[in-house]
């Protein structure tokens, strides 16, 4: 973890509601693992006051630059689009949190994402491809142009299933595809990010097949590095959900096992 | 070189900068950004004698120029504090002032005694003002009689310097501070984060899990400065000032109002380097302005003919 003033390389429209920020941050990029995040101070002023956490979308092959895909939600992200332009410096802290675990012997994995949650997955797909692991992607969003990164998953050769809520020909949900594919394909691990319903479905499937499944979580944060105790979520402390406790998303997560969070 | 050292409540600090309890966490991960020994004293998160998970989510929310929070002082089991945290804190090369809280007078006395027995701390801070606990904390700091009894009980348990931490919510701030002084405290710390609430205009429900929370950060600074200024005139105890401090100029402001030491809180979440930068800039500012001793700043905003009550106890 370090704080750095990273020169902005670009900040452009990605697709639908999403924008893509790319910064030059060699030491952070080199240390980043898929699923980790960075905490960005949008400007040196009291508004916005807190930093804003973002998953890292991708790192370039030389590991000198990192990308964040973001949705404009409120004041912070609106200013991020306006002020973090090439020539500006982006004050970021990273890498933060605990990323996804890709089992050493994995051969085939499933990546399941919805909406902006998909933004946490391309870096994992890149790592999988580099290790010769096939990843199949199951992506959904409210509309077709909000299916971020579909081409990245496709470029690694795995299958990509998509579903957009508002597209009449997308009748099958991605979970239908996932369930069907799981009957004939031995997934070694599953990864999910984006909605509680998806997490529950993936967890059910993972339990049935006895394979690991992980999910990246979000919570409002103040520090992002484990000091304020602000970003907790309630988790299962055992697989049966008999005892519960709090965990900090920024420090213990943002990646958790799905059994920890499925019923929380 | 200007002299930045101060002695407060008998505790020697090489500079007046410290951290507000709780904002440094249990682990002080922000000190990965700079050596913890940079500060004059460390105040770790409040500890209570019993394990407690803290308040439900959502715990933090940004508000204009500040943070609305309700963490609720999650506490690790006492055994873990004793075997892991205390030795680690003791090994640091700076005074550590441990903050403590209880739900009852007995619990306060118990945690003060246990902390004293650990022989790890330069002083103890009694948190009399947590806005986020349903029982304990705030009520003791609200009532001069209760505050007097509590501080007297704590005083019997320890020879360590005792600092009472107060919140600005009270109309009875001055009587409470006077009671604390009479009961034998060595210093006061203020302000704790005042109580606050945010309601969602769509759901008409409070926006954080506990309903009621606290407000911290630059939004509260003018109020905090006023409280320090008020107590400087009302009591003779030295003051740890805090509330929205972000820069060296804020440090000067608090010291001029009457604080002998100044704590960085919420700002460290946003800018972990705020404290070491302020220290450098304070030193440069003193050199430029020909101020050779930082103690000259303490109370400088009060009228020249204003006389502070005579100090009863140490420094
Ligand atoms: C680990 C993590 C990874 C994330 N990754 C991405 C990502 O890749 N792309 C993306 O677009 N968004 C991501 N988010 C959500 C993103 O942080 C928020 O959308 C953003 O903070 C909104 O800021 P704002 O000022 O525009 O909105 P406002 O509503 O004005 O934000 C106000 C406050 O709420 C906080 N906040 C609001 N929504 C969230 C949220 N969902 N999670 C945490 N804090 C929030 C902000 O940090 C700020 O303190 C992530 C959040 C977390 C915790
Ligand atoms: C997240 C958070 C946790 C805190 N926890 C404690 C605590 O455990 N004990 C305590 O005495 N004060 C606690 N405080 C209060 C701070 O120490 C400080 O008094 C207050 O935040 C005002 O300073 P600031 O505006 O610079 O943060 C906490 C504040 C915050 C924001
Ligand atoms: S955001 Fe501060 S502990 Fe997670």
XYZ file of C-alpha atoms and ligand atoms in Angstrom:
667
model
C 0.000 0.000 0.000
C 1.301 3.414 -0.898
C 0.051 6.891 -1.668
C 1.067 8.283 -5.028
C 0.355 11.207 -7.345
C -0.270 9.332 -10.559
C -0.263 11.245 -13.858
C -3.556 10.788 -15.720
C -3.062 9.127 -19.098
C -6.673 9.276 -20.258
C -10.211 9.575 -18.980
C -12.726 8.701 -21.634
C -16.192 7.336 -22.192
C -16.125 3.539 -22.040
C -19.665 2.431 -22.813
C -23.182 3.190 -21.598
C -22.979 4.813 -18.187
C -19.301 4.013 -17.712
C -16.067 5.963 -17.984
C -12.515 4.692 -18.029
C -9.686 6.399 -16.161
C -6.132 5.345 -16.896
C -3.202 6.512 -14.764
C 0.533 5.955 -14.713
C 1.359 4.325 -11.366
C 4.150 1.760 -11.839
C 4.718 0.702 -8.244
C 0.997 0.310 -7.513
C 0.284 -1.404 -10.844
C 3.135 -3.861 -10.325
C 1.849 -4.881 -6.901
C -1.862 -5.133 -7.772
C -3.759 -8.400 -7.712
C -7.156 -8.939 -9.337
C -9.982 -7.903 -7.003
C -7.948 -5.293 -5.139
C -8.910 -1.646 -5.257
C -7.491 1.860 -5.124
C -8.804 4.830 -3.126
C -8.792 8.063 -5.083
C -8.738 11.599 -3.714
C -10.514 13.436 -6.444
C -9.109 16.831 -5.560
C -7.243 18.584 -2.789
C -10.235 20.337 -1.259
C -13.001 19.738 1.232
C -15.545 18.829 -1.451
C -15.620 15.986 -2.012
C -14.063 15.321 1.361
C -13.430 11.570 1.442
C -11.524 9.477 -1.039
C -13.531 7.269 -3.384
C -12.836 3.518 -3.673
C -12.686 1.821 -7.101
C -11.857 -1.691 -8.232
C -8.969 -1.900 -10.616
C -10.353 -2.806 -14.019
C -7.096 -3.666 -15.775
C -3.347 -3.232 -15.597
C -1.306 -2.889 -18.804
C 1.024 -5.790 -19.724
C 4.098 -3.778 -18.648
C 2.417 -3.201 -15.263
C 3.047 0.525 -15.300
C -0.518 1.756 -15.713
C -3.822 0.921 -14.129
C -7.386 1.490 -15.226
C -10.558 2.167 -13.287
C -13.997 1.804 -14.901
C -16.502 3.985 -13.127
C -20.091 5.014 -13.210
C -21.068 8.609 -12.579
C -23.165 8.407 -9.462
C -22.814 11.634 -7.505
C -20.598 14.635 -7.031
C -17.340 12.725 -6.649
C -17.558 10.687 -9.813
C -18.863 13.690 -11.769
C -15.808 15.702 -10.693
C -13.621 12.717 -11.450
C -14.771 12.825 -15.030
C -14.262 16.589 -15.273
C -11.006 17.159 -13.427
C -8.913 14.019 -13.835
C -7.887 14.784 -17.415
C -4.484 14.131 -19.037
C -1.927 16.424 -17.431
C -3.581 16.220 -14.017
C -2.244 14.139 -11.138
C -4.463 11.558 -9.508
C -3.822 11.131 -5.769
C -4.390 7.460 -5.097
C -3.706 4.948 -2.371
C -3.253 1.334 -3.372
C -3.188 -1.543 -3.779
C -5.843 -2.021 -1.113
C -7.663 -5.046 0.234
C -7.463 -8.734 -0.398
C -8.002 -9.871 -3.982
C -9.391 -13.024 -5.624
C -7.705 -16.361 -5.076
C -7.122 -18.353 -8.232
C -6.358 -21.970 -7.232
C -2.970 -23.153 -8.523
C -4.445 -26.120 -10.364
C -7.485 -24.348 -11.810
C -8.227 -25.070 -15.470
C -11.689 -23.589 -15.968
C -13.396 -20.818 -14.034
C -16.660 -18.887 -14.213
C -16.847 -15.109 -13.909
C -20.294 -13.764 -13.071
C -20.897 -10.027 -13.004
C -23.699 -7.528 -13.091
C -23.562 -3.824 -13.901
C -20.596 -1.968 -12.498
C -19.706 -5.149 -10.592
C -18.285 -6.454 -13.864
C -15.500 -3.875 -13.482
C -13.851 -6.036 -10.796
C -13.440 -9.014 -13.170
C -11.346 -8.195 -16.301
C -8.064 -8.199 -14.396
C -8.903 -11.674 -13.112
C -9.704 -12.816 -16.666
C -6.319 -11.448 -17.769
C -4.511 -13.319 -14.989
C -6.402 -16.524 -15.763
C -5.454 -16.289 -19.451
C -1.811 -15.693 -18.563
C -1.875 -18.874 -16.474
C -3.600 -20.869 -19.208
C -6.892 -21.013 -17.325
C -10.078 -20.810 -19.424
C -12.589 -18.311 -18.083
C -16.218 -18.216 -19.131
C -18.047 -14.962 -18.460
C -21.700 -14.500 -17.506
C -22.543 -10.820 -17.679
C -25.754 -8.924 -17.076
C -26.818 -5.313 -16.892
C -29.880 -3.137 -17.186
C -29.128 -2.338 -20.817
C -26.865 -3.792 -23.499
C -24.433 -0.849 -23.550
C -23.828 -1.285 -19.814
C -22.255 -4.712 -20.304
C -18.743 -3.404 -19.724
C -15.711 -5.345 -20.887
C -17.505 -8.140 -22.803
C -14.834 -7.925 -25.517
C -12.033 -8.427 -22.971
C -13.529 -11.689 -21.714
C -14.166 -12.821 -25.313
C -10.584 -12.039 -26.355
C -9.285 -14.711 -23.984
C -11.180 -17.411 -25.847
C -13.740 -18.453 -23.222
C -17.477 -18.223 -23.816
C -19.299 -15.008 -22.967
C -22.994 -15.044 -22.083
C -24.801 -11.749 -21.701
C -28.204 -10.583 -20.602
C -29.657 -7.080 -20.707
C -32.887 -6.461 -18.785
C -34.281 -4.122 -21.419
C -33.417 -6.177 -24.490
C -36.396 -8.283 -25.619
C -34.343 -10.995 -27.333
C -32.279 -11.639 -24.162
C -34.792 -14.028 -22.691
C -32.436 -16.299 -20.776
C -30.843 -14.983 -17.610
C -27.095 -15.459 -17.314
C -27.723 -17.675 -14.322
C -29.671 -20.051 -16.599
C -26.602 -20.280 -18.822
C -24.359 -20.747 -15.798
C -26.492 -23.554 -14.376
C -26.699 -25.299 -17.730
C -22.973 -25.014 -18.386
C -22.123 -26.227 -14.881
C -23.853 -29.529 -15.722
C -21.269 -30.352 -18.396
C -18.259 -28.219 -17.394
C -16.141 -28.794 -14.333
C -15.529 -25.287 -13.007
C -12.624 -25.173 -10.582
C -13.733 -21.872 -9.077
C -16.401 -19.201 -9.519
C -16.241 -15.450 -9.024
C -19.175 -13.102 -8.715
C -19.703 -9.413 -8.302
C -22.705 -7.179 -8.635
C -25.869 -8.298 -6.861
C -26.904 -10.272 -3.799
C -29.202 -12.460 -5.866
C -26.265 -13.470 -8.070
C -24.064 -14.171 -5.043
C -26.713 -16.468 -3.567
C -27.127 -18.370 -6.843
C -23.391 -18.791 -7.323
C -22.951 -19.872 -3.719
C -25.665 -22.512 -4.114
C -23.985 -23.876 -7.210
C -20.527 -23.780 -5.621
C -21.784 -25.717 -2.589
C -23.514 -28.293 -4.811
C -20.313 -28.868 -6.777
C -17.940 -28.525 -3.835
C -15.857 -25.803 -5.437
C -14.645 -22.451 -4.108
C -16.559 -19.300 -4.967
C -15.667 -15.729 -4.136
C -17.440 -12.420 -4.316
C -16.198 -8.818 -4.313
C -18.225 -6.629 -1.937
C -18.819 -2.906 -1.470
C -19.475 -0.739 1.543
C -19.210 2.968 2.247
C -15.676 3.697 3.328
C -13.863 6.483 5.166
C -10.191 5.409 5.146
C -10.038 2.359 2.866
C -7.052 0.890 4.707
C -8.470 -0.595 7.892
C -8.172 2.149 10.517
C -11.643 3.685 10.826
C -13.633 0.440 11.275
C -16.263 2.098 9.109
C -16.763 -0.297 6.196
C -18.064 -3.422 7.899
C -20.525 -5.945 6.523
C -22.127 -8.770 8.446
C -20.726 -12.175 7.503
C -21.199 -15.842 8.365
C -18.317 -17.063 10.497
C -19.053 -20.675 9.609
C -20.459 -22.360 6.522
C -23.783 -23.137 8.190
C -24.350 -19.496 9.051
C -24.787 -20.301 12.720
C -22.473 -17.619 13.981
C -22.219 -14.177 12.513
C -19.778 -11.345 12.843
C -18.567 -8.148 11.224
C -15.701 -7.869 8.762
C -14.130 -4.776 7.238
C -14.606 -4.722 3.482
C -11.454 -2.673 2.864
C -9.174 -4.881 4.902
C -10.619 -8.394 5.208
C -12.149 -7.983 1.715
C -13.306 -6.661 -0.648
C -13.165 -10.302 -1.799
C -14.932 -12.771 0.480
C -15.935 -16.389 0.077
C -19.538 -16.529 -1.082
C -20.459 -18.705 1.902
C -19.381 -15.849 4.143
C -21.707 -13.332 2.526
C -24.444 -15.285 0.739
C -27.093 -14.935 3.421
C -25.850 -11.789 5.043
C 15.799 25.501 15.448
C 12.530 26.316 17.240
C 11.737 24.215 20.298
C 8.606 22.176 19.589
C 8.583 20.143 22.768
C 5.843 20.507 25.331
C 4.988 18.944 28.651
C 1.312 18.288 29.199
C -0.170 16.564 32.236
C 3.392 15.606 33.096
C 3.812 13.824 29.763
C 6.811 14.978 27.768
C 6.082 15.257 24.072
C 8.767 16.148 21.551
C 6.148 18.059 19.585
C 2.524 18.969 20.266
C 0.999 16.729 17.590
C -0.969 13.589 18.346
C -3.982 11.672 17.041
C -7.606 11.605 18.176
C -8.409 8.266 19.754
C -10.137 5.934 17.336
C -8.977 7.637 14.204
C -5.678 5.779 14.346
C -7.560 2.506 14.660
C -6.386 -0.498 16.611
C -3.598 -1.105 14.159
C -2.479 2.317 13.031
C -2.228 1.273 9.425
C -1.865 4.896 8.405
C 1.483 4.942 10.125
C 2.661 2.780 7.218
C 2.824 6.127 5.458
C 5.211 7.676 7.991
C 6.923 6.539 11.215
C 4.598 6.675 14.184
C 7.434 8.227 16.233
C 7.007 11.394 14.171
C 4.177 12.448 16.465
C 4.624 13.724 19.998
C 2.310 11.132 21.554
C 0.054 8.363 20.330
C -3.533 7.908 21.484
C -4.779 4.477 20.340
C -8.424 3.594 19.972
C -10.546 3.467 23.083
C -10.480 0.071 24.750
C -13.194 -1.359 26.974
C -12.824 -4.233 29.395
C -15.055 -6.557 27.364
C -15.161 -7.614 23.737
C -17.812 -5.874 21.654
C -18.494 -6.021 17.915
C -19.465 -2.367 17.503
C -22.471 -0.840 15.769
C -24.268 -2.288 12.713
C -23.582 -1.094 9.153
C -23.741 1.443 7.497
C -21.201 3.124 9.741
C -19.753 5.987 7.716
C -21.134 8.603 5.381
C -19.650 11.708 3.833
C -21.293 15.030 4.716
C -20.161 18.493 3.600
C -16.535 18.910 4.759
C -16.886 16.071 7.191
C -17.704 12.553 8.187
C -20.892 11.251 9.770
C -20.081 8.037 11.564
C -21.282 5.535 14.085
C -18.639 2.925 14.683
C -19.504 2.242 18.315
C -16.037 1.408 19.661
C -15.655 -2.227 18.619
C -13.263 -3.801 21.098
C -11.053 -6.836 20.904
C -11.061 -9.283 23.844
C -9.063 -7.944 26.784
C -6.629 -10.882 26.638
C -5.722 -10.004 23.094
C -5.227 -6.364 24.014
C -3.023 -7.391 26.906
C -0.870 -9.902 25.019
C -0.704 -8.319 21.564
C -1.503 -4.603 21.566
C -0.045 -3.479 24.880
C 3.464 -4.934 24.286
C 3.491 -3.505 20.757
C 2.469 -0.085 22.062
C 4.960 -0.265 24.913
C 7.786 -0.953 22.462
C 7.115 2.280 20.559
C 9.546 5.066 21.088
C 6.972 7.689 22.090
C 4.474 8.289 24.911
C 1.296 6.269 24.455
C -1.874 7.576 26.068
C -4.432 4.774 26.146
C -8.068 5.772 25.860
C -10.534 3.769 27.958
C -14.295 3.517 28.402
C -16.780 1.595 30.515
C -20.523 1.289 30.860
C -20.505 1.884 34.592
C -18.287 3.578 37.168
C -17.042 0.129 38.148
C -16.103 -0.720 34.579
C -14.206 2.546 34.196
C -12.342 1.860 37.432
C -11.621 -1.687 36.283
C -10.222 -0.725 32.890
C -8.111 2.074 34.422
C -6.624 -0.355 36.928
C -5.975 -3.035 34.305
C -4.310 -0.531 31.968
C -2.157 0.804 34.790
C -1.051 -2.742 35.639
C 0.160 -3.251 32.075
C 2.916 -0.717 32.693
C 2.836 0.265 29.035
C 1.315 3.729 29.017
C 2.407 7.300 29.678
C -1.140 8.324 30.526
C -4.777 7.305 30.330
C -7.597 9.118 28.585
C -11.065 8.625 30.035
C -13.523 8.702 27.177
C -16.473 10.438 28.834
C -18.070 11.407 25.605
C -18.671 8.679 23.068
C -21.701 9.761 21.053
C -22.240 6.259 19.737
C -22.817 4.192 22.825
C -26.271 3.723 24.219
C -24.968 3.064 27.705
C -22.082 4.826 29.340
C -19.748 7.355 27.905
C -21.797 10.380 27.123
C -23.974 10.459 30.211
C -21.006 10.609 32.545
C -19.664 13.575 30.677
C -23.014 15.318 30.782
C -23.525 15.482 34.489
C -20.965 17.261 36.722
C -21.716 15.033 39.730
C -21.393 11.821 37.747
C -18.209 13.100 36.091
C -16.779 14.001 39.479
C -17.525 10.562 40.931
C -16.161 8.771 37.914
C -12.909 10.710 37.722
C -12.431 10.386 41.498
C -12.853 6.601 41.251
C -10.407 6.452 38.351
C -7.980 8.679 40.263
C -7.921 6.137 43.100
C -6.888 3.407 40.669
C -3.874 5.020 39.083
C -0.935 7.350 39.439
C -0.745 7.763 35.681
C -1.735 11.145 34.259
C -5.507 11.132 33.679
C -7.008 13.005 30.767
C -10.789 13.392 30.542
C -12.162 13.561 27.026
C -15.268 15.664 26.553
C -17.775 16.235 23.786
C -19.129 19.626 22.805
C -22.770 18.586 23.092
C -23.241 19.766 26.623
C -24.737 22.924 27.824
C -22.888 21.943 31.004
C -19.389 21.834 29.510
C -17.877 24.302 31.973
C -19.360 22.789 35.158
C -18.382 19.301 33.964
C -14.816 20.436 33.251
C -14.615 22.112 36.656
C -15.870 18.931 38.323
C -13.261 16.919 36.482
C -10.560 19.303 37.593
C -11.729 19.106 41.185
C -11.767 15.304 41.006
C -8.083 15.249 40.190
C -7.815 14.885 36.414
C -4.552 16.131 34.918
C -5.826 17.397 31.579
C -8.869 17.544 29.365
C -9.196 16.482 25.738
C -11.832 18.039 23.528
C -13.721 17.813 21.368
C -15.017 14.355 20.854
C -17.236 14.203 17.794
C -20.631 15.792 18.522
C -23.827 13.814 18.015
C -25.382 14.148 14.602
C -27.965 12.593 12.318
C -28.641 12.375 8.586
C -32.065 11.388 7.285
C -32.660 10.113 3.768
C -35.292 12.316 2.149
C -36.571 9.377 0.081
C -36.922 6.739 2.754
C -37.369 9.165 5.683
C -35.039 6.895 7.661
C -31.690 7.699 9.304
C -28.861 7.007 6.903
C -26.540 5.116 9.200
C -27.239 1.836 10.929
C -27.268 3.145 14.481
C -29.578 6.031 13.619
C -27.694 8.554 15.704
C -24.046 9.107 14.861
C -21.245 11.585 15.211
C -19.880 14.431 13.129
C -16.169 14.949 12.604
C -13.780 16.629 10.205
C -13.292 20.258 9.165
C -17.065 20.900 9.456
C -16.746 20.990 13.263
C -13.525 22.990 13.589
C -14.921 26.432 14.506
C -17.086 24.906 17.212
C -14.160 22.892 18.562
C -11.904 25.957 18.661
C -14.581 27.811 20.610
C -14.857 24.974 23.141
C -11.089 24.946 23.677
C -11.109 28.723 24.044
C -13.967 28.498 26.585
C -12.315 25.864 28.747
C -8.966 27.630 28.659
C -10.651 30.499 30.453
C -12.670 28.340 32.832
C -10.191 25.784 34.153
C -6.473 25.537 34.766
C -5.911 22.072 33.321
C -3.939 21.789 30.098
C -5.926 20.920 27.005
C -5.554 18.433 24.148
C -7.438 20.202 21.356
C -9.008 18.538 18.339
C -11.913 18.662 15.923
C -11.396 19.126 12.205
C -7.657 19.765 12.346
C -6.140 19.343 8.864
C -3.184 21.727 8.471
C -0.435 23.467 10.454
C -2.604 26.601 10.491
C -5.318 24.638 12.309
C -2.694 23.547 14.839
C -1.769 27.194 15.448
C -5.452 28.104 15.770
C -6.102 25.438 18.423
C -2.955 26.355 20.332
C -3.829 30.032 20.259
C -7.271 29.136 21.611
C -5.579 27.357 24.520
C -4.592 23.831 23.504
C -1.142 22.615 24.580
C -1.300 19.589 22.254
C -3.330 19.118 19.094
C -4.765 15.921 17.644
C -5.312 14.941 14.027
C -8.416 12.833 13.454
C -10.606 12.297 10.431
C -8.211 14.104 8.083
C -5.788 11.174 8.265
C -8.301 8.980 6.437
C -8.235 11.364 3.524
C -4.620 12.445 3.700
C -2.484 10.092 5.792
C 0.458 12.505 5.468
C -1.430 15.450 6.997
C 0.262 15.160 10.404
C 3.931 14.939 9.332
C 3.372 17.713 6.781
C 1.794 19.978 9.406
C 4.721 19.327 11.719
C 7.232 20.385 9.080
C 5.202 23.440 8.171
C 4.646 24.457 11.797
C 8.374 24.343 12.419
C 9.080 26.422 9.304
C 6.372 28.925 10.254
C 7.817 29.324 13.745
C 11.307 29.843 12.357
C 10.015 32.449 9.902
C 8.106 34.285 12.606
C 10.855 34.193 15.193
C 8.916 32.008 17.630
C 11.499 29.865 19.337
C 9.253 27.965 21.748
C 5.944 26.399 20.739
C 4.560 26.894 24.257
C 4.424 30.624 23.480
C 1.473 29.873 21.218
C -0.659 28.327 23.948
C -3.540 30.672 24.747
C -2.132 33.450 22.561
C -5.592 34.418 21.312
C -6.788 35.440 24.752
C -6.631 39.070 25.765
C -3.233 40.169 26.950
C -4.658 41.070 30.364
C -6.573 37.814 30.687
C -5.308 35.709 33.536
C -5.810 31.992 33.417
C -6.856 30.233 36.653
C -3.685 29.127 38.438
C -2.676 25.603 37.693
C -3.307 23.253 40.588
C -1.553 20.235 39.218
C 1.410 19.399 37.028
C 2.135 21.462 33.922
C -14.191 -1.783 -2.926
C -15.054 -0.919 -3.818
C -14.869 -0.965 -5.183
C -15.640 -0.170 -6.015
N -15.412 -0.236 -7.348
C -16.097 0.550 -8.176
C -15.829 0.549 -9.563
O -14.975 -0.182 -10.060
N -16.530 1.375 -10.347
C -17.490 2.222 -9.831
O -18.101 2.967 -10.593
N -17.771 2.239 -8.529
C -17.096 1.449 -7.679
N -17.358 1.494 -6.332
C -18.381 2.408 -5.842
C -17.829 3.827 -5.822
O -16.909 3.956 -4.772
C -18.961 4.838 -5.644
O -19.804 4.779 -6.748
C -18.443 6.235 -5.532
O -17.767 6.376 -4.320
C -19.559 7.237 -5.596
O -19.022 8.498 -5.337
P -19.827 9.807 -5.710
O -19.189 10.942 -5.035
O -20.010 9.921 -7.168
O -21.255 9.503 -5.129
P -21.924 10.050 -3.806
O -23.223 9.375 -3.690
O -21.958 11.521 -3.803
O -20.961 9.501 -2.675
C -21.069 9.949 -1.347
C -20.282 9.061 -0.452
O -20.698 7.736 -0.473
C -19.625 6.872 -0.812
N -20.198 5.871 -1.680
C -21.260 6.032 -2.478
N -21.566 4.864 -3.054
C -20.690 3.961 -2.609
C -20.511 2.580 -2.840
N -21.278 1.880 -3.667
N -19.480 1.966 -2.220
C -18.679 2.661 -1.391
N -18.807 3.970 -1.128
C -19.807 4.603 -1.739
C -18.610 7.701 -1.455
O -17.308 7.183 -1.318
C -18.807 8.976 -0.704
O -18.171 8.904 0.540
C -16.630 0.698 -5.471
C -16.816 0.746 -4.099
C -16.048 -0.056 -3.272
C -16.253 0.009 -1.797
C -14.353 6.799 12.934
C -14.069 7.502 14.230
C -13.839 6.751 15.379
C -13.589 7.391 16.587
N -13.376 6.632 17.697
C -13.109 7.241 18.876
C -12.802 6.479 20.034
O -12.743 5.247 19.995
N -12.544 7.135 21.188
C -12.560 8.508 21.267
O -12.310 9.054 22.343
N -12.834 9.255 20.176
C -13.099 8.657 18.987
N -13.334 9.420 17.878
C -13.329 10.894 17.990
C -11.995 11.484 17.575
O -10.938 11.058 18.400
C -12.039 13.017 17.585
O -12.278 13.446 18.907
C -13.127 13.582 16.706
O -13.263 12.831 15.521
C -12.874 15.052 16.341
O -11.696 15.225 15.611
P -11.614 15.231 14.004
O -12.716 16.123 13.526
O -10.276 15.745 13.667
O -11.819 13.821 13.569
C -13.581 8.804 16.659
C -13.809 9.542 15.492
C -14.045 8.913 14.284
C -14.275 9.739 13.066
S -12.815 2.092 5.306
Fe -11.825 2.439 7.164
S -11.742 0.460 8.000
Fe -12.482 0.112 6.009
